[in-house]
N, C-alpha and C. Protein backbone atom coordinates (compact mmCIF):
# COMPACT_ATOMS: atom_id res chain seq x y z
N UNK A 1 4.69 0.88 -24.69
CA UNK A 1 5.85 1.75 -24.68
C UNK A 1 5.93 2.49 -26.01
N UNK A 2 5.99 4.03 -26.10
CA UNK A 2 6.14 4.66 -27.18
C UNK A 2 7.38 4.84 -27.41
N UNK A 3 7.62 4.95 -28.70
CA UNK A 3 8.96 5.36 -29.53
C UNK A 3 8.93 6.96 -29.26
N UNK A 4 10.55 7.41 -28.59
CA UNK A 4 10.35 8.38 -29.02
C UNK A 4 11.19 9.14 -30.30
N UNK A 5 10.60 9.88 -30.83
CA UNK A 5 11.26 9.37 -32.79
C UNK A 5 12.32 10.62 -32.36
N UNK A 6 12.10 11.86 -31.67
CA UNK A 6 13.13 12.76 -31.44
C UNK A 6 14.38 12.41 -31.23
N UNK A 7 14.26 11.64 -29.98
CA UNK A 7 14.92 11.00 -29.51
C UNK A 7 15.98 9.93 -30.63
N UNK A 8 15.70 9.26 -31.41
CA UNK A 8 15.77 8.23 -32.05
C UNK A 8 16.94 8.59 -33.57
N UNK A 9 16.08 10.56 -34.01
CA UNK A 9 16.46 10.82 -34.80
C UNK A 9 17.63 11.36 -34.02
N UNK A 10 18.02 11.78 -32.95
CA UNK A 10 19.19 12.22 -32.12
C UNK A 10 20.25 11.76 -32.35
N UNK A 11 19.93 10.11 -32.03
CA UNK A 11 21.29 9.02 -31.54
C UNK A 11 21.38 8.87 -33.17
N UNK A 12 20.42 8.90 -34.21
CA UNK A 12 20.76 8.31 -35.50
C UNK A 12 21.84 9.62 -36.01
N UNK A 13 21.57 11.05 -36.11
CA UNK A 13 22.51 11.76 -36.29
C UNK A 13 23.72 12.28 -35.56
N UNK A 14 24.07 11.53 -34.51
CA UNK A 14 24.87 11.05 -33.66
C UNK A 14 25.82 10.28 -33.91
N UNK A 15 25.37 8.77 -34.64
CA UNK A 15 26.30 8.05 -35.58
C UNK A 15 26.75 8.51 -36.41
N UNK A 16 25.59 9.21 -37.38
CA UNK A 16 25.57 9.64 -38.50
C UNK A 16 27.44 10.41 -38.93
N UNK A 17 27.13 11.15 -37.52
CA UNK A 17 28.34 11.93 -37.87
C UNK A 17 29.71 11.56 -37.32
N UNK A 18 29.71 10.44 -36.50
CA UNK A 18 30.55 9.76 -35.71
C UNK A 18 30.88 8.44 -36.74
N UNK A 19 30.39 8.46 -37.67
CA UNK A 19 31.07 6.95 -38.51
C UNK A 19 30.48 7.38 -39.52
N UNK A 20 29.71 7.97 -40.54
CA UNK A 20 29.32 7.82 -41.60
C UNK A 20 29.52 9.26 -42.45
N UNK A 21 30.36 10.13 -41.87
CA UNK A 21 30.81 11.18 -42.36
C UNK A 21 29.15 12.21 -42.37
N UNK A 22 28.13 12.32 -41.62
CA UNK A 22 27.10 12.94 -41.49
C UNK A 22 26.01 12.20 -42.10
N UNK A 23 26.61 11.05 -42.93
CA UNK A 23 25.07 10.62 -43.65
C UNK A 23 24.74 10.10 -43.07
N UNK A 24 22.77 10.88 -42.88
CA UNK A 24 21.96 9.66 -41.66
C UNK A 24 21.39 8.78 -42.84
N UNK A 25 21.92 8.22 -43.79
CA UNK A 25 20.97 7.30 -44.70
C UNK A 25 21.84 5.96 -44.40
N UNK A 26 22.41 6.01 -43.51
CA UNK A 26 23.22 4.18 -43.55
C UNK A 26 21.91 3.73 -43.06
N UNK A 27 22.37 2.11 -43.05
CA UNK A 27 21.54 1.04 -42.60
C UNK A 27 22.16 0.05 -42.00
N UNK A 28 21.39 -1.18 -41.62
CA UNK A 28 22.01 -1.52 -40.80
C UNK A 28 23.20 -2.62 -41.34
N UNK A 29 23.30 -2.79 -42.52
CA UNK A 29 24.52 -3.32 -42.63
C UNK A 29 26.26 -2.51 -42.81
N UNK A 30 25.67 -1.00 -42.84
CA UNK A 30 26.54 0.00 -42.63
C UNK A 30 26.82 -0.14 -41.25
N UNK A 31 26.28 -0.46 -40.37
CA UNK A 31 26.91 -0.10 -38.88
C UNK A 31 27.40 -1.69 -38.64
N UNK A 32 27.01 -3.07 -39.17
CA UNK A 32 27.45 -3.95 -38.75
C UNK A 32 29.39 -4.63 -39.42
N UNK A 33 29.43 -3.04 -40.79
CA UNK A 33 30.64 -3.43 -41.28
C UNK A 33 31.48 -2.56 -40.43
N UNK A 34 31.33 -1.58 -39.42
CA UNK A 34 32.05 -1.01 -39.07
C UNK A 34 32.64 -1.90 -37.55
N UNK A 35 32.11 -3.02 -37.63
CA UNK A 35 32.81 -3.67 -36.57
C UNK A 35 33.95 -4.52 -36.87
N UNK A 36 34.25 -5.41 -36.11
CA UNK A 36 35.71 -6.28 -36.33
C UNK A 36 35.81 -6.92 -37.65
N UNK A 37 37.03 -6.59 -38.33
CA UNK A 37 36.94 -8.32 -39.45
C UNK A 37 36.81 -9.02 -39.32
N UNK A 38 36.19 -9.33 -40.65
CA UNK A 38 35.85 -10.95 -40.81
C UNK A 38 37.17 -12.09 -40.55
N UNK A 39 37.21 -12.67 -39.53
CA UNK A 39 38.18 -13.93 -39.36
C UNK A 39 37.85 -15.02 -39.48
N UNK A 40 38.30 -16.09 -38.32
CA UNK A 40 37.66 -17.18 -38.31
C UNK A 40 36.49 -17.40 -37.44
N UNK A 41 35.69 -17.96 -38.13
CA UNK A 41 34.40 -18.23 -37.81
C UNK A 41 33.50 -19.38 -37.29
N UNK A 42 34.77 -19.94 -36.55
CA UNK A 42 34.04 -21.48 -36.35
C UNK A 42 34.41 -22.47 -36.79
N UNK A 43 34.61 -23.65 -36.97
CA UNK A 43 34.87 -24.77 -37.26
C UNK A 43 36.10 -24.97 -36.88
N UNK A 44 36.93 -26.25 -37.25
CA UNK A 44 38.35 -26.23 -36.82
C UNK A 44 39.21 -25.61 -36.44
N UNK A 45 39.98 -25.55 -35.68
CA UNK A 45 40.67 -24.19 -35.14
C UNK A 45 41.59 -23.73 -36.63
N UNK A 46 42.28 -22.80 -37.00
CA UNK A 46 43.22 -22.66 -38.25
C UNK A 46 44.36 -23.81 -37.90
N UNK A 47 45.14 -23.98 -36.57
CA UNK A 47 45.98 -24.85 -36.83
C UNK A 47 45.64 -26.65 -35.56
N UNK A 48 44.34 -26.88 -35.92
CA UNK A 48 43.42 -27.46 -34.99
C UNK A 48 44.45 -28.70 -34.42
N UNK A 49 45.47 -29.50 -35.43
CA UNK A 49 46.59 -30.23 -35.05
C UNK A 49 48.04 -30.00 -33.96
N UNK A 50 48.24 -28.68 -33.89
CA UNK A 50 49.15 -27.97 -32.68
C UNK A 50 48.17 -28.24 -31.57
N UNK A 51 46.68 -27.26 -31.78
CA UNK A 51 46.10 -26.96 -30.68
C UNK A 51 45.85 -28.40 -29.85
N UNK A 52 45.11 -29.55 -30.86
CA UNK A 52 45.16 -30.89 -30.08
C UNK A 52 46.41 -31.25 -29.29
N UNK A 53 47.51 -30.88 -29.51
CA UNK A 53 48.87 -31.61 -28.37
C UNK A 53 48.87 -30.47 -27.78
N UNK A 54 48.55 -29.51 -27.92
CA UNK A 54 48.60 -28.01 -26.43
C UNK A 54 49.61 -27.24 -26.55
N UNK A 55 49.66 -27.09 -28.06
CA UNK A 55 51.03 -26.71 -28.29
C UNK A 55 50.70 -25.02 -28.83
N UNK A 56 49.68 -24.70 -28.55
CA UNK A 56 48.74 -23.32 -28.56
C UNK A 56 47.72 -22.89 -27.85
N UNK A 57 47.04 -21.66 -27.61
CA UNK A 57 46.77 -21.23 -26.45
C UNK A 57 45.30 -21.28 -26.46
N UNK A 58 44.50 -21.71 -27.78
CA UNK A 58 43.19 -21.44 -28.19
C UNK A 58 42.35 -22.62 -27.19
């Protein structure tokens, strides 16, 4: 399967100008900060003692 780079450079100046104010020089940790904040991430719930008696919805 070939790349097609036209193509490629399309969707990149596509973002480019849709989140990065035209610059096609982001990378990919530029497009992975433009997603949700950082919250919680796992481990204990924040109030893991409510949630054990069902006294929350998690």
């Amino acid at each position: 399967m070939q790349r097609d780079q036209h193509c490629q450079d399309s969707l990149r100046a596509e973002m480019a100008a849709a989140l990065f104010a035209g610059n096609t020089a982001f990378g990919v940790d530029n497009v992975l900060a433009t997603g949700c904040s950082a919250g919680w991430r796992g481990g204990p719930a924040p109030d893991w003692m409510a949630n054990h008696y069902g006294r929350t919805s998690l």
